[in-house]
Short mmCIF file of C-alpha atoms in Angstrom, two decimals:
data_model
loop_
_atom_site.label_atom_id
_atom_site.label_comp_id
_atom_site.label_asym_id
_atom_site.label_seq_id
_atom_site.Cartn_x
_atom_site.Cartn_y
_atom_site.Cartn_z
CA UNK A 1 59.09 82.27 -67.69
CA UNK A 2 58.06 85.83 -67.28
CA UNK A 3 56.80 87.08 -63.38
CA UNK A 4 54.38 88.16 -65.76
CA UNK A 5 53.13 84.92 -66.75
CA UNK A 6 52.84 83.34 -63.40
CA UNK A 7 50.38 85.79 -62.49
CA UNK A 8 46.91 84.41 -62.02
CA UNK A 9 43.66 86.86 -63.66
CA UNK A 10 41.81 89.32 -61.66
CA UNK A 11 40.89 92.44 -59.72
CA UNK A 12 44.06 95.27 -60.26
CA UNK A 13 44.67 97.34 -57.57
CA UNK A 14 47.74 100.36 -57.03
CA UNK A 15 50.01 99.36 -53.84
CA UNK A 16 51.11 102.15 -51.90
CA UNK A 17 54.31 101.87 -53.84
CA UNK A 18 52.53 102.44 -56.80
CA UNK A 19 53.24 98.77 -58.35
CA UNK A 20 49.84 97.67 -60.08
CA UNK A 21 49.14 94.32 -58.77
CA UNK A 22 46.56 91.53 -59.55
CA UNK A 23 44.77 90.53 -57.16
CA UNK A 24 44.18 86.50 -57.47
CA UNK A 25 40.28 85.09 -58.90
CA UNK A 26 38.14 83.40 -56.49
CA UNK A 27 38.96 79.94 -56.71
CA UNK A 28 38.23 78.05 -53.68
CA UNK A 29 33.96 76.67 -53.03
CA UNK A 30 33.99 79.76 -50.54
CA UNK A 31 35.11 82.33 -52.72
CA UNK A 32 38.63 82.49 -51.88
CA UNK A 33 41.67 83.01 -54.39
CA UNK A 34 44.72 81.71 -55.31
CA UNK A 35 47.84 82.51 -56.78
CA UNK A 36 50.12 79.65 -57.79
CA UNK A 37 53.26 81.37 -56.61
CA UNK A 38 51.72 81.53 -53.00
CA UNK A 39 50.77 78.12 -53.46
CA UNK A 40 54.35 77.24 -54.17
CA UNK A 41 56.03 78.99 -51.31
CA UNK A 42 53.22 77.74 -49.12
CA UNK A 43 53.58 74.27 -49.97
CA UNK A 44 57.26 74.34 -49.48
CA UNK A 45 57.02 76.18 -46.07
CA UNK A 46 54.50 73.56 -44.72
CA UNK A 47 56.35 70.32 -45.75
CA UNK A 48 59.42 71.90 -44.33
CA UNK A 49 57.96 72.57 -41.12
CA UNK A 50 58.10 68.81 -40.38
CA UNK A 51 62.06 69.09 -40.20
CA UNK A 52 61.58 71.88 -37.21
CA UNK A 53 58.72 69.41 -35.65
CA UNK A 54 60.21 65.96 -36.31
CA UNK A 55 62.40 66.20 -32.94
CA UNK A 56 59.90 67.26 -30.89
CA UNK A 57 57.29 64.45 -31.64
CA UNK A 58 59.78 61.73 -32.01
CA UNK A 59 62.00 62.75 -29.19
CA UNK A 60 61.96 65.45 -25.76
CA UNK A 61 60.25 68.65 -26.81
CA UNK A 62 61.31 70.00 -23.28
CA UNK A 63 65.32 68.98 -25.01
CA UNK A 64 64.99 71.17 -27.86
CA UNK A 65 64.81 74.25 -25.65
CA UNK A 66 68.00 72.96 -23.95
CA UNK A 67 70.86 70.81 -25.18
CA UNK A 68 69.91 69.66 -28.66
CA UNK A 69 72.57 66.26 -28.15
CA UNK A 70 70.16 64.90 -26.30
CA UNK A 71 68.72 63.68 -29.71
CA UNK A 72 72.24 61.95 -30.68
CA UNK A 73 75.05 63.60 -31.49
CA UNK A 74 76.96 61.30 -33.99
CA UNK A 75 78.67 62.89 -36.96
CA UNK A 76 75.91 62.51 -38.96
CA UNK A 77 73.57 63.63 -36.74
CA UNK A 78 75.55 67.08 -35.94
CA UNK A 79 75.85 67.59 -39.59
CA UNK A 80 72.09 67.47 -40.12
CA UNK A 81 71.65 69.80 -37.14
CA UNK A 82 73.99 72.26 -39.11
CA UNK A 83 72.66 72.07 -42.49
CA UNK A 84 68.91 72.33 -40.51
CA UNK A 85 70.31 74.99 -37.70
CA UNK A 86 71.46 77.20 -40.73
CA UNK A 87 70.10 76.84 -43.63
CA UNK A 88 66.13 75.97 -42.44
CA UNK A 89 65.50 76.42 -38.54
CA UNK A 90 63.07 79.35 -38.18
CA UNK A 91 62.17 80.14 -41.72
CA UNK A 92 59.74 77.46 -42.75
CA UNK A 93 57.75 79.88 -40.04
CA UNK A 94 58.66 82.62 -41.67
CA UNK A 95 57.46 82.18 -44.54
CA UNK A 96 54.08 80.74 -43.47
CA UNK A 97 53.90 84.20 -41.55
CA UNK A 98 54.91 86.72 -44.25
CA UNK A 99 51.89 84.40 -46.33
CA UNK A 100 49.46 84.56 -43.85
CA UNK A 101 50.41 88.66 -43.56
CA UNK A 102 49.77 88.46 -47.68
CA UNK A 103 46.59 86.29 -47.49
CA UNK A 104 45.33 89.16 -45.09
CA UNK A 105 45.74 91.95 -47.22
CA UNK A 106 44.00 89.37 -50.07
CA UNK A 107 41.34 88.73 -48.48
CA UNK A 108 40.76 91.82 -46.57
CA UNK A 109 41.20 94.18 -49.77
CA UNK A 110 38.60 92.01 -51.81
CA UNK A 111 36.31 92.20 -48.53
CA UNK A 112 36.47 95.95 -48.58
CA UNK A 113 34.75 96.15 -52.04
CA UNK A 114 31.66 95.10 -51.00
CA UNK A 115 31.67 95.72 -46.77
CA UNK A 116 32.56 98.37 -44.33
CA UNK A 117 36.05 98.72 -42.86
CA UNK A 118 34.12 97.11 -39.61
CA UNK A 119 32.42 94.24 -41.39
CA UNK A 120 35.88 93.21 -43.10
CA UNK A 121 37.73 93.24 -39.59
CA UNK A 122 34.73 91.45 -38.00
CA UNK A 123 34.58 88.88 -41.00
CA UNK A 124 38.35 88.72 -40.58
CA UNK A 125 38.58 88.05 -37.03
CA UNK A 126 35.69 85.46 -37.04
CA UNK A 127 37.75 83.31 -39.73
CA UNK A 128 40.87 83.40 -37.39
CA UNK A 129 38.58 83.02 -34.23
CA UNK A 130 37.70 79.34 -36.17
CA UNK A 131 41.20 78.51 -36.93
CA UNK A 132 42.29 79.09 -33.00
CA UNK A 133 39.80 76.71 -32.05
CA UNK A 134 41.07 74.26 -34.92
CA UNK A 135 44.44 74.94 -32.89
CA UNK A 136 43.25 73.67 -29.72
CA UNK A 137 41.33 70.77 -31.53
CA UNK A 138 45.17 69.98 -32.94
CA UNK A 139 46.59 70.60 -29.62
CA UNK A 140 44.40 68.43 -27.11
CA UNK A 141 42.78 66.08 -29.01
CA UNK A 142 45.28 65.53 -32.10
CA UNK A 143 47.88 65.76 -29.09
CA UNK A 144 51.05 68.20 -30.45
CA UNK A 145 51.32 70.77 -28.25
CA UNK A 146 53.49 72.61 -30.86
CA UNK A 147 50.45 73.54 -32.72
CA UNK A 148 50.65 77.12 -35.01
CA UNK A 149 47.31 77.27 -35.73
CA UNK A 150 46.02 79.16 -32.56
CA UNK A 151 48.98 81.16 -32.23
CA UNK A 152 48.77 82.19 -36.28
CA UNK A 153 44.93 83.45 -35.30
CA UNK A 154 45.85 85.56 -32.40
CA UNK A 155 48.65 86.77 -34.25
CA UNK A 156 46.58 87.29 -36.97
CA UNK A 157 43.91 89.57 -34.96
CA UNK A 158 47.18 91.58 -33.90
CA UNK A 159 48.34 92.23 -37.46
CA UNK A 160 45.04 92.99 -38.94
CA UNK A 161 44.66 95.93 -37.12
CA UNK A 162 47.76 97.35 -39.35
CA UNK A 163 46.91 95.81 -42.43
CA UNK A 164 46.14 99.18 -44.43
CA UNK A 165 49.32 100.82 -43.67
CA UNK A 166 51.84 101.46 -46.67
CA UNK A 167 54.62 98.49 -47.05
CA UNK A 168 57.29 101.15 -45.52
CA UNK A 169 55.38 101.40 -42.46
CA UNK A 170 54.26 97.92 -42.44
CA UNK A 171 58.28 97.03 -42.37
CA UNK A 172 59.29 99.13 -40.17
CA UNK A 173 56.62 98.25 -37.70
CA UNK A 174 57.25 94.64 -37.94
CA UNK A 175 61.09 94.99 -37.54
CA UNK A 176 60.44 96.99 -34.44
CA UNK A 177 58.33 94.62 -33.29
CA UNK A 178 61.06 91.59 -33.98
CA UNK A 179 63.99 92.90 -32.62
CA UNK A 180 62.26 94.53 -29.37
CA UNK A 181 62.39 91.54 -27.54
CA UNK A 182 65.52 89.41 -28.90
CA UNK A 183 66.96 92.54 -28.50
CA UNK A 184 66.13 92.83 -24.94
CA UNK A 185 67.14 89.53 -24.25
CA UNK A 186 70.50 89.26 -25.86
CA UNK A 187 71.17 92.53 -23.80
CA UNK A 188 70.18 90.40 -21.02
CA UNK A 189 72.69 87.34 -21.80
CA UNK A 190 75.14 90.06 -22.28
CA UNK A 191 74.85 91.43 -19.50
CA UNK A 192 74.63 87.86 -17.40
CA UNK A 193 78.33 87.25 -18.68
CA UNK A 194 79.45 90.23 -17.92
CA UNK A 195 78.62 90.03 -14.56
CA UNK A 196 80.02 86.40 -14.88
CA UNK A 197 83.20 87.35 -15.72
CA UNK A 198 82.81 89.98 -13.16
CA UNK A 199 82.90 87.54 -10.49
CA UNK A 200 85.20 85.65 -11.46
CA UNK A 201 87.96 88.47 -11.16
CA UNK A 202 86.63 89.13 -8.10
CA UNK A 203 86.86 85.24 -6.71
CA UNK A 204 90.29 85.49 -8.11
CA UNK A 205 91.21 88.45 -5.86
CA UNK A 206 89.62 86.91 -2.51
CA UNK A 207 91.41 83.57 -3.17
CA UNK A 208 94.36 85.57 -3.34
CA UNK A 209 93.93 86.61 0.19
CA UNK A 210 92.89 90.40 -0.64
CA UNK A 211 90.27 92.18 1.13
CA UNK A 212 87.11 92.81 -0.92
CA UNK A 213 84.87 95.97 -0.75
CA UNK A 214 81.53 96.14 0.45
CA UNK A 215 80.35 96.55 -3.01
CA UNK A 216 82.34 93.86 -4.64
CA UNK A 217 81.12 91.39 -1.38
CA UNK A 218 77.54 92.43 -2.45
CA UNK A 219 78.52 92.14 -6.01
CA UNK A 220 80.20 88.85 -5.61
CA UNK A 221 77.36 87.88 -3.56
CA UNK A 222 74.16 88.42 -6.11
CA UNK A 223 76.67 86.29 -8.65
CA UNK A 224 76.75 83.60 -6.29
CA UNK A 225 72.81 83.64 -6.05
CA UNK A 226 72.14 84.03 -9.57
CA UNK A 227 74.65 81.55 -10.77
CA UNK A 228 72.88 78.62 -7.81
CA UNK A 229 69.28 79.85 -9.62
CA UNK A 230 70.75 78.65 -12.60
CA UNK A 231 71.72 75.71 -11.77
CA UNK A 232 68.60 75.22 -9.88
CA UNK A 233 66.51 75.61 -13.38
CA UNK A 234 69.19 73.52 -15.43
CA UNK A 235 68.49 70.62 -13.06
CA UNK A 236 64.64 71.55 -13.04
CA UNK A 237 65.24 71.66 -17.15
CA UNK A 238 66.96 68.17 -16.88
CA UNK A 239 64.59 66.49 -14.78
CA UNK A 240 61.71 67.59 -16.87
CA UNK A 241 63.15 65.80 -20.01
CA UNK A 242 63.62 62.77 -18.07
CA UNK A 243 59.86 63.26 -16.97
CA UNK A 244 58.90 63.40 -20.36
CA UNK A 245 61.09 60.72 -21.77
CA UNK A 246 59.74 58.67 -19.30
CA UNK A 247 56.07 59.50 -19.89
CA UNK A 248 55.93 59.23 -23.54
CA UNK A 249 57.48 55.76 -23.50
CA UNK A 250 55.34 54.46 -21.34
CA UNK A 251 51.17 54.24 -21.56
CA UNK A 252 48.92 55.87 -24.01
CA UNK A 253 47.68 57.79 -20.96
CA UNK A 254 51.00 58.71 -19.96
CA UNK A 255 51.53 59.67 -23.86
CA UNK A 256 48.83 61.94 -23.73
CA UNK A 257 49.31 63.44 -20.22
CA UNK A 258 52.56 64.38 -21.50
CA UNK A 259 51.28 66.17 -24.46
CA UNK A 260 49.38 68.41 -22.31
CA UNK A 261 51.58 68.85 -20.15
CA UNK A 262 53.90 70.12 -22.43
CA UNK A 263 51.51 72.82 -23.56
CA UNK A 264 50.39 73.97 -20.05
CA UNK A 265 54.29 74.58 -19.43
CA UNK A 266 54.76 76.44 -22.87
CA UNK A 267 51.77 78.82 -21.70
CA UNK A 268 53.35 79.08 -18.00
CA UNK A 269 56.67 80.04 -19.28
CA UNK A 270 54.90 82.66 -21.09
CA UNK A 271 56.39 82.01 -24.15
CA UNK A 272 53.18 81.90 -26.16
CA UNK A 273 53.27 85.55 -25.63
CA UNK A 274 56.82 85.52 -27.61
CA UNK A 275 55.41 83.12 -29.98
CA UNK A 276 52.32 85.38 -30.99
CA UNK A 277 54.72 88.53 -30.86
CA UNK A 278 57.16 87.18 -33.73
CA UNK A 279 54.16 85.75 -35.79
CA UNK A 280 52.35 89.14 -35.64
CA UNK A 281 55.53 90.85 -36.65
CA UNK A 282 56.37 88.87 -39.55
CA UNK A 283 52.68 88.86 -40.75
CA UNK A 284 53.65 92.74 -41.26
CA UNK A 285 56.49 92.06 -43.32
CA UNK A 286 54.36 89.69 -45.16
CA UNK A 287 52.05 91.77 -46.01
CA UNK A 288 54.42 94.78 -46.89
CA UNK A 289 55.99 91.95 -49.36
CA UNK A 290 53.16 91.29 -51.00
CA UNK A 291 52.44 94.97 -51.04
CA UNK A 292 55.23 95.33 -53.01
CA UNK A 293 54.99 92.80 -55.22
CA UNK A 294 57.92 90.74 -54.30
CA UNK A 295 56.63 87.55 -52.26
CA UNK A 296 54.15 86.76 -55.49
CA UNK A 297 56.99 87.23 -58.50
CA UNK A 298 56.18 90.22 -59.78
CA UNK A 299 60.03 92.18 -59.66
CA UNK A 300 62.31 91.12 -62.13
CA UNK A 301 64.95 88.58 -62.37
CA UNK A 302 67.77 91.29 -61.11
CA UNK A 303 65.92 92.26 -58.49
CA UNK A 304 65.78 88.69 -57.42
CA UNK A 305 68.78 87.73 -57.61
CA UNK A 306 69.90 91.36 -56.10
CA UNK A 307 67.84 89.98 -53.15
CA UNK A 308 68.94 86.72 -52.75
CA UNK A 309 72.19 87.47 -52.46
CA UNK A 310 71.87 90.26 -50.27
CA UNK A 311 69.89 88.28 -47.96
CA UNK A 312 72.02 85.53 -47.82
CA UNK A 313 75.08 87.71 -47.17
CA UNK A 314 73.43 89.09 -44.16
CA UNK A 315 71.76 85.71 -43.27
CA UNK A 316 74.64 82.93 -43.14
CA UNK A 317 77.25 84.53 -41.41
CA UNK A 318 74.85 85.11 -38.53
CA UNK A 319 73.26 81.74 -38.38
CA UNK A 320 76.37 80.15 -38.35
CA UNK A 321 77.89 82.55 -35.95
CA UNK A 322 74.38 81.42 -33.23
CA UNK A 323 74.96 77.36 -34.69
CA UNK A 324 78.35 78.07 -33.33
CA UNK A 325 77.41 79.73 -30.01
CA UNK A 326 75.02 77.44 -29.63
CA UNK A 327 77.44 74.29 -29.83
CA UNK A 328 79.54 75.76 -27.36
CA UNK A 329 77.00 74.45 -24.50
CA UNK A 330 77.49 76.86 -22.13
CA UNK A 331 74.60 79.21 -23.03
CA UNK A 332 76.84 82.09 -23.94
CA UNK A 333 74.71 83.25 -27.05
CA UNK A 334 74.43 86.96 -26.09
CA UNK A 335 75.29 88.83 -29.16
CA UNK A 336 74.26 86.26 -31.70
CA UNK A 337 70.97 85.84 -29.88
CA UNK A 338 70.24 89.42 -30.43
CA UNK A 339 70.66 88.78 -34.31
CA UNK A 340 69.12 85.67 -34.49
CA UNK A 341 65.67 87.24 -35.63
CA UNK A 342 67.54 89.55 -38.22
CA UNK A 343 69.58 86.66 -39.50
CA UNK A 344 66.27 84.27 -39.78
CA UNK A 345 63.95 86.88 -41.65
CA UNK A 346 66.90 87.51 -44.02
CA UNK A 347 67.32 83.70 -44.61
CA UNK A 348 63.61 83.28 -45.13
CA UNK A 349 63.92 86.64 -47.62
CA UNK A 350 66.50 84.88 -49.29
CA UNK A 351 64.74 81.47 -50.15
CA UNK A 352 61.57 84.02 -51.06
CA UNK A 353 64.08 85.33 -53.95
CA UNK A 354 65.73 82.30 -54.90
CA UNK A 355 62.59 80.31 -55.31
CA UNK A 356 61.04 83.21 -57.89
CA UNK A 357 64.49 83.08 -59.51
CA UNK A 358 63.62 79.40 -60.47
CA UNK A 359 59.92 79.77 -61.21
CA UNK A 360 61.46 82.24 -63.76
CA UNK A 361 62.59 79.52 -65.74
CA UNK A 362 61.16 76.90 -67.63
CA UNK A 363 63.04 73.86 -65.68
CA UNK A 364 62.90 75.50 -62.11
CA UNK A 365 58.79 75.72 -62.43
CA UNK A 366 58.97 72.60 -63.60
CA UNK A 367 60.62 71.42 -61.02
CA UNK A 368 58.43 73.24 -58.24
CA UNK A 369 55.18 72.58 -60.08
CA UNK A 370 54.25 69.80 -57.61
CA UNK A 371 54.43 72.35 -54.46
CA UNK A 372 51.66 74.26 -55.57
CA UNK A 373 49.16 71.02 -54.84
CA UNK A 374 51.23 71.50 -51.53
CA UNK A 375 50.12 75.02 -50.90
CA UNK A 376 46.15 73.99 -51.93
CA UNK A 377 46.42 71.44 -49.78
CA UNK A 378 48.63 72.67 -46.67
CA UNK A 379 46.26 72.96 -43.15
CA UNK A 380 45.86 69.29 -44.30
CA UNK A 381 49.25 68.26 -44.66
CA UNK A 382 50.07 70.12 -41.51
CA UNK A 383 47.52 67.70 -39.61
CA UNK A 384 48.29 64.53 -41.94
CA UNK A 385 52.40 64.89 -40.27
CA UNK A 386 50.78 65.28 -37.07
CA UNK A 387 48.54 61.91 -37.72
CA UNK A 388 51.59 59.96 -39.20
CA UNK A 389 54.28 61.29 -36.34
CA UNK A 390 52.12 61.66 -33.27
CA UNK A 391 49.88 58.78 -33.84
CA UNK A 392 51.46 55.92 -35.98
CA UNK A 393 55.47 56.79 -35.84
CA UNK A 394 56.23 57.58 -32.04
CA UNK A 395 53.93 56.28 -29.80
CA UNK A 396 53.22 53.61 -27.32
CA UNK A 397 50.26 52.44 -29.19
CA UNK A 398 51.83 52.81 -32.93
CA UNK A 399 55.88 51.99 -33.88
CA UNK A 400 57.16 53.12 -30.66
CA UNK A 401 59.78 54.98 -32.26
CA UNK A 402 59.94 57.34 -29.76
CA UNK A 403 63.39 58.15 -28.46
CA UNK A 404 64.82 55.79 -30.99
CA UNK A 405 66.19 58.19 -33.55
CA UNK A 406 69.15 61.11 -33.97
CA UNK A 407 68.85 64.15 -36.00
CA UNK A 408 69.99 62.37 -39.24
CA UNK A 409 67.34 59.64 -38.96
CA UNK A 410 64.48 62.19 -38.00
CA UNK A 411 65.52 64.27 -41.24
CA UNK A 412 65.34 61.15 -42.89
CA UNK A 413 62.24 60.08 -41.76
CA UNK A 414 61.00 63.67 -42.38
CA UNK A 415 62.00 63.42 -46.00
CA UNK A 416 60.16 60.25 -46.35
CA UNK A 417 57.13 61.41 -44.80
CA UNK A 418 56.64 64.68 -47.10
CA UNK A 419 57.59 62.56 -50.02
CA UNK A 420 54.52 60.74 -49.21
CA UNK A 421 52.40 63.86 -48.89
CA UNK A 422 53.36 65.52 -52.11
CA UNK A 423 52.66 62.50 -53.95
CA UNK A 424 49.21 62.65 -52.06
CA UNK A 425 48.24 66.44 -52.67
CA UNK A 426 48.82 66.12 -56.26
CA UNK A 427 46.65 62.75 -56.58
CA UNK A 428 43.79 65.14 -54.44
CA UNK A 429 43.89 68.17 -56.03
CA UNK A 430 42.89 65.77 -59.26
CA UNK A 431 39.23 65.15 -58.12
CA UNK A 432 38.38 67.53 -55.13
CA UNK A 433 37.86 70.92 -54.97
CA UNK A 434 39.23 71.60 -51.61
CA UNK A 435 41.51 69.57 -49.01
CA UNK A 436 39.61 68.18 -45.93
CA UNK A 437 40.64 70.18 -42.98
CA UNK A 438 40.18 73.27 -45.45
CA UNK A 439 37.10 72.08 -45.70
CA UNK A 440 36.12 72.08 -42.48
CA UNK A 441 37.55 75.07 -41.52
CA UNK A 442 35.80 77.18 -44.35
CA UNK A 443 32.52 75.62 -43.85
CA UNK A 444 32.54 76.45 -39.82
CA UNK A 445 33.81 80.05 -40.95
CA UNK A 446 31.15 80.35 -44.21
CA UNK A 447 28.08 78.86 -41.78
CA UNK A 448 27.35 76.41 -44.42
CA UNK A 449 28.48 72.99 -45.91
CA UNK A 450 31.32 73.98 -49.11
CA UNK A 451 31.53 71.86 -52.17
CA UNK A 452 34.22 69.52 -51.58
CA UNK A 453 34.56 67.79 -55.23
CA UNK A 454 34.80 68.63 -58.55
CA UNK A 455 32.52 67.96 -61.03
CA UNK A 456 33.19 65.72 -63.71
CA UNK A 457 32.23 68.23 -66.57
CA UNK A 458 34.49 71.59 -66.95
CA UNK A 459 32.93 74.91 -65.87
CA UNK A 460 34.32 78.55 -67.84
CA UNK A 461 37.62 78.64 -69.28
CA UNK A 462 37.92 74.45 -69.57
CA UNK A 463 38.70 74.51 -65.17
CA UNK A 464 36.69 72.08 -63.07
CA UNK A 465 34.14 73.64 -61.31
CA UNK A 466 32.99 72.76 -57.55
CA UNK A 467 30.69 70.14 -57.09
#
């Protein structure tokens, strides 16, 4: 099948790298399009981001940031780490980032045909605004404290303000942005072992009866310090998994305490700043992908498969290099931490080229047909794993499965799960116009109450129309 074919009818625009593009129909009740290649990639991205979360809901989220064998650490279970370290960690996120980045320059182009360049931004933020708040809703009440959905809308509000540079800018930008602070902290690591392996020569030297310096004493000295604050927070680290462990096996309060916990620690740590700073930086690329026309299908097969294997070149080496590094258990991941976010954009590239590769064909879209119902259907999938995991699998008050399973069993169960949820999507998208939590969210951002089914008669060009 042509990229040619698999382009949906509408609005042409010229990119700033002069590739014509169409830009998707309205589709949805509130106006907004689709593109069935999005759909695709979207719907793959959000099922696989259960096989990042699984762990985390059925098992220590505090452990994840630490040593992953906490989980189990049979044979089978380190083989499904591998296959999930390398080949997926990172770039079901990825991808839902480069999409959002594309659905911004969607929207916010169509917007600008009929607003001002304030009343697109404003109309902009306020639909991200709603989805942060959705975020919170998923964190407090719906109780995972890995939620994306806030940190996608601040990230969001970031990346708009960049949305109408050209793609080369756009990249560059966003690589800048990625690398600035991985880079800064694998120059950090580095420079820990270094000093490491500093004082080591120089413990070496005083055992051996030889007088020291002042500046190696002082030297020696700040090692000593540094390497007991360590050890202070990989105790602290240790005794907060047991915490949680502890908690989330016990009462319903204690399962929800936890939860909450958990997300008050990921905002003291500061990491939510890191978390908002990668999303708004692959948004960027996103959107400089779509700019070019190579997220939606619209390159040729060579320049596909000239991707993918590019991508992958760059990408496995390095993953498996950090995999390694990270099985070593000692935390010395200095240079392959400062290449993680290189190596996980090129993965994520790669899996961008390989999937158009197979909607090219006749069998491959086929194949991936099911995934666009996926895609229509995603903010609702991504709370349905929440409801299943969080509320039915692993807690006190459901299974009790928590702590139970290894890597290969959560994989496993993730499998089963988004089996389940495909096979629901599909059956939806059927009869409704729109998925619930879409809904929702589009009715609180539109000020008024959608159409949520279709209607049984067909409206222009033989497609349901919204009831």
């Amino acid at each position: 099948m042509k990229p040619e074919t698999r382009r949906a009818a509408g609005d042409k625009r010229m990119t700033d790298a002069g590739l014509t593009v169409a830009l998707p129909p309205p589709a949805e009740p509130d106006g907004a399009p689709r593109l069935a290649t999005l759909d695709i990639l979207r719907g793959i991205a959000i099922l696989a981001i259960l096989f990042m979360n699984i762990n985390g809901m059925g098992g220590s989220l505090h452990a994840f940031f630490g040593d992953v064998r906490h989980y189990g650490w049979t044979a089978a279970d380190q083989a499904s780490w591998w296959v999930r370290e390398v080949l997926a960690n990172g770039t079901a996120r990825a991808l839902l980032e480069m999409l959002f980045g594309a659905g911004m320059v969607i929207l916010t182009d169509r917007a600008a045909t009929h607003m001002s360049k304030w009343q697109v931004f404003r109309s902009y933020a306020w639909r991200n605004i709603v989805l942060i708040a959705f975020g919170l809703i998923h964190v407090f009440v719906l109780l995972w404290p890995g939620d994306i959905l806030h940190t996608y809308g601040i990230a969001a509000l970031v990346a708009a303000l960049f949305r109408r540079f050209r793609p080369r800018w756009l990249i560059v930008f966003g690589l800048l942005l990625s690398m600035f602070m991985l880079l800064g902290g694998g120059a950090g690591i580095t420079v820990s072992r270094m000093q490491e392996r500093q004082a080591t020569e120089l413990r070496v030297k005083r055992d051996a009866g030889q007088s020291l310096t002042t500046i190696e004493a002082k030297t020696l000295g700040n090692a000593d310090k540094a390497a007991g604050e360590r050890a202070k927070r990989k105790a602290e680290d240790k005794q907060r998994v047991v915490a949680e462990d502890q908690a989330r096996q016990g009462t319903a309060g204690q399962w929800v305490r936890s939860a909450w916990d958990s997300f008050f620690f990921i905002q003291a740590m500061f990491l939510e700043i890191l978390f908002v700073w990668e999303a708004a930086s692959t948004m960027l690329i996103g959107a400089a992908l779509y700019k070019l026309g190579i997220l939606q299908g619209a390159r040729s097969m060579s320049f596909y498969a000239k991707l993918t294997v590019i991508s992958y070149a760059t990408a496995l080496p390095l993953r498996a290099l950090f995999a390694y590094d990270l099985t070593r258990f000692d935390g010395s991941t200095g240079l392959s931490q400062a290449t993680s976010e290189l190596a996980r954009l090129a993965m994520t590239v790669g899996h961008v080229g390989l999937i158009n590769m197979a909607l090219a064909s006749v069998v491959g879209s086929r194949l991936l047909k099911p995934f666009e119902a996926a895609g229509r259907t995603a903010l609702t999938i991504y709370i349905l794993q929440t409801l299943i995991c969080v509320f039915i699998l692993y807690p006190p008050w459901g299974l009790g499965l928590y702590g139970q399973q290894g890597w290969a069993s959560f994989m496993l169960t993730a499998l089963a799960v988004n089996a389940l949820l495909l096979w629901w999507a599909n059956w939806w998208v059927k009869d409704h116009a729109i998925a619930p939590v879409e809904w929702a969210w589009r009715s609180a951002v539109a000020g008024r109450r959608l159409p949520f089914r279709l209607r049984a008669h067909e409206g222009r060009g033989g497609e349901p129309v919204a009831a």
